Tab-separated table of C-alpha atoms in Angstrom:
chain	number	residue	atom	x	y	z
A	1	UNK	CA	0.036	0.025	0.048
A	2	UNK	CA	1.078	3.456	-0.693
A	3	UNK	CA	2.439	5.762	2.268
A	4	UNK	CA	3.345	9.284	2.449
A	5	UNK	CA	5.581	10.312	5.131
A	6	UNK	CA	6.069	14.068	5.743
A	7	UNK	CA	9.018	15.787	7.617
A	8	UNK	CA	10.407	19.299	8.196
A	9	UNK	CA	7.675	21.095	10.188
A	10	UNK	CA	8.616	23.207	13.119
A	11	UNK	CA	8.606	26.660	14.659
A	12	UNK	CA	9.756	29.554	12.535
A	13	UNK	CA	9.595	33.418	13.166
A	14	UNK	CA	7.653	35.538	10.648
A	15	UNK	CA	9.558	36.097	7.586
A	16	UNK	CA	11.556	32.930	8.066
A	17	UNK	CA	11.750	29.746	5.991
A	18	UNK	CA	11.041	25.973	6.261
A	19	UNK	CA	11.186	23.247	3.757
A	20	UNK	CA	8.851	20.124	4.044
A	21	UNK	CA	9.460	16.804	2.540
A	22	UNK	CA	7.203	14.289	1.506
A	23	UNK	CA	8.527	10.645	0.927
A	24	UNK	CA	6.191	8.260	-0.946
A	25	UNK	CA	6.773	4.564	-0.758
A	26	UNK	CA	4.749	1.582	-2.304
A	27	UNK	CA	4.547	2.629	-5.976
A	28	UNK	CA	5.162	5.600	-8.095
A	29	UNK	CA	2.793	8.261	-9.290
A	30	UNK	CA	3.572	8.651	-12.750
A	31	UNK	CA	1.099	10.511	-14.868
A	32	UNK	CA	-0.466	11.875	-11.552
A	33	UNK	CA	-0.226	14.836	-9.423
A	34	UNK	CA	1.367	15.377	-5.959
A	35	UNK	CA	-0.035	18.245	-3.901
A	36	UNK	CA	0.343	20.077	-0.606
A	37	UNK	CA	-2.623	21.325	1.503
A	38	UNK	CA	-2.796	22.992	4.967
A	39	UNK	CA	-5.376	23.233	7.528
A	40	UNK	CA	-5.559	25.952	10.282
A	41	UNK	CA	-7.636	25.519	13.540
A	42	UNK	CA	-11.111	26.229	12.684
A	43	UNK	CA	-10.630	26.188	8.988
A	44	UNK	CA	-11.240	23.802	6.032
A	45	UNK	CA	-8.313	22.190	4.474
A	46	UNK	CA	-7.129	24.381	1.760
A	47	UNK	CA	-4.882	23.820	-1.508
A	48	UNK	CA	-1.360	25.180	-1.422
A	49	UNK	CA	0.304	23.844	-4.459
A	50	UNK	CA	0.573	20.838	-6.747
A	51	UNK	CA	3.091	19.414	-9.348
A	52	UNK	CA	2.682	16.640	-12.038
A	53	UNK	CA	4.767	13.803	-11.426
A	54	UNK	CA	6.375	13.546	-14.757
A	55	UNK	CA	5.679	16.677	-16.681
A	56	UNK	CA	6.611	19.153	-13.695
A	57	UNK	CA	3.722	21.579	-14.254
A	58	UNK	CA	2.906	23.333	-11.126
A	59	UNK	CA	-0.001	25.225	-9.655
A	60	UNK	CA	-0.088	27.656	-6.752
A	61	UNK	CA	-2.608	29.104	-4.608
A	62	UNK	CA	-2.644	32.846	-4.725
A	63	UNK	CA	-1.809	33.247	-1.327
A	64	UNK	CA	1.572	31.608	-1.610
A	65	UNK	CA	2.556	32.247	-5.231
A	66	UNK	CA	5.950	33.869	-5.271
A	67	UNK	CA	6.796	32.868	-1.814
A	68	UNK	CA	6.426	28.992	-1.724
A	69	UNK	CA	7.907	26.464	-4.205
A	70	UNK	CA	6.919	22.827	-4.934
A	71	UNK	CA	9.618	20.521	-6.403
A	72	UNK	CA	10.180	16.866	-6.661
A	73	UNK	CA	12.848	14.116	-7.035
A	74	UNK	CA	11.525	11.232	-9.037
A	75	UNK	CA	14.355	9.052	-8.168
A	76	UNK	CA	13.644	9.362	-4.490
A	77	UNK	CA	9.798	9.543	-4.770
A	78	UNK	CA	9.954	12.772	-2.825
A	79	UNK	CA	7.982	15.907	-2.921
A	80	UNK	CA	9.345	19.105	-1.281
A	81	UNK	CA	7.822	22.438	-0.285
A	82	UNK	CA	10.163	25.373	0.197
A	83	UNK	CA	8.334	27.946	2.140
A	84	UNK	CA	9.820	31.546	2.274
A	85	UNK	CA	8.662	34.622	3.945
A	86	UNK	CA	6.307	32.803	6.102
A	87	UNK	CA	3.646	34.611	7.720
A	88	UNK	CA	1.520	33.914	11.013
A	89	UNK	CA	-1.543	33.239	8.758
A	90	UNK	CA	0.601	30.527	7.316
A	91	UNK	CA	0.510	28.499	10.529
A	92	UNK	CA	-1.184	25.319	9.952
A	93	UNK	CA	-0.780	21.393	9.815
A	94	UNK	CA	0.583	20.873	6.250
A	95	UNK	CA	-0.387	17.664	4.443
A	96	UNK	CA	1.113	15.944	1.506
A	97	UNK	CA	-1.487	14.354	-0.990
A	98	UNK	CA	-0.908	11.802	-3.737
A	99	UNK	CA	-2.156	10.388	-6.877
A	100	UNK	CA	-4.554	13.437	-7.548
A	101	UNK	CA	-6.651	13.988	-10.393
A	102	UNK	CA	-4.893	15.758	-13.151
A	103	UNK	CA	-7.458	18.211	-13.947
A	104	UNK	CA	-8.742	18.560	-10.496
A	105	UNK	CA	-5.395	19.447	-8.622
A	106	UNK	CA	-6.761	22.021	-6.257
A	107	UNK	CA	-9.622	19.756	-4.852
A	108	UNK	CA	-9.095	17.976	-1.893
A	109	UNK	CA	-11.378	14.954	-2.933
A	110	UNK	CA	-9.504	14.239	-6.020
A	111	UNK	CA	-6.407	12.905	-3.972
A	112	UNK	CA	-6.138	9.109	-3.171
A	113	UNK	CA	-3.421	9.331	-0.633
A	114	UNK	CA	-2.623	11.613	2.396
A	115	UNK	CA	0.379	12.009	4.647
A	116	UNK	CA	-0.017	12.275	8.446
A	117	UNK	CA	0.612	15.833	8.528
A	118	UNK	CA	3.187	18.127	9.992
A	119	UNK	CA	2.724	21.167	12.037
A	120	UNK	CA	4.071	24.550	10.985
A	121	UNK	CA	3.994	27.288	13.681
A	122	UNK	CA	4.771	30.922	12.845
A	123	UNK	CA	5.761	33.335	15.493
A	124	UNK	CA	5.148	36.982	15.387
């Protein structure tokens, strides 16, 4: 069975940076999409960014475009989320999502697999 394991969360001051990693095991996701979502207390889980596994096409939420960067290492079956210029409103549990629908990359329900989530805390 496919497993997604996240790492890299932690505490950072406003304006700082973190890099999250998501390692996939069990199978590859060629011709599909890997994504990152986040969920703050009292909020719905929201789309952050996604990348096509083979083609490298990326999509970003307006709230993070220009500050966050998604990338992947196909040989390692790993997806990364580089987060720069973090803001307090960026504090949330961040989730890695796998095997998403290619044409519905911003929709939570289109992803088949999910990581356990990693906490990102941003202090003012």
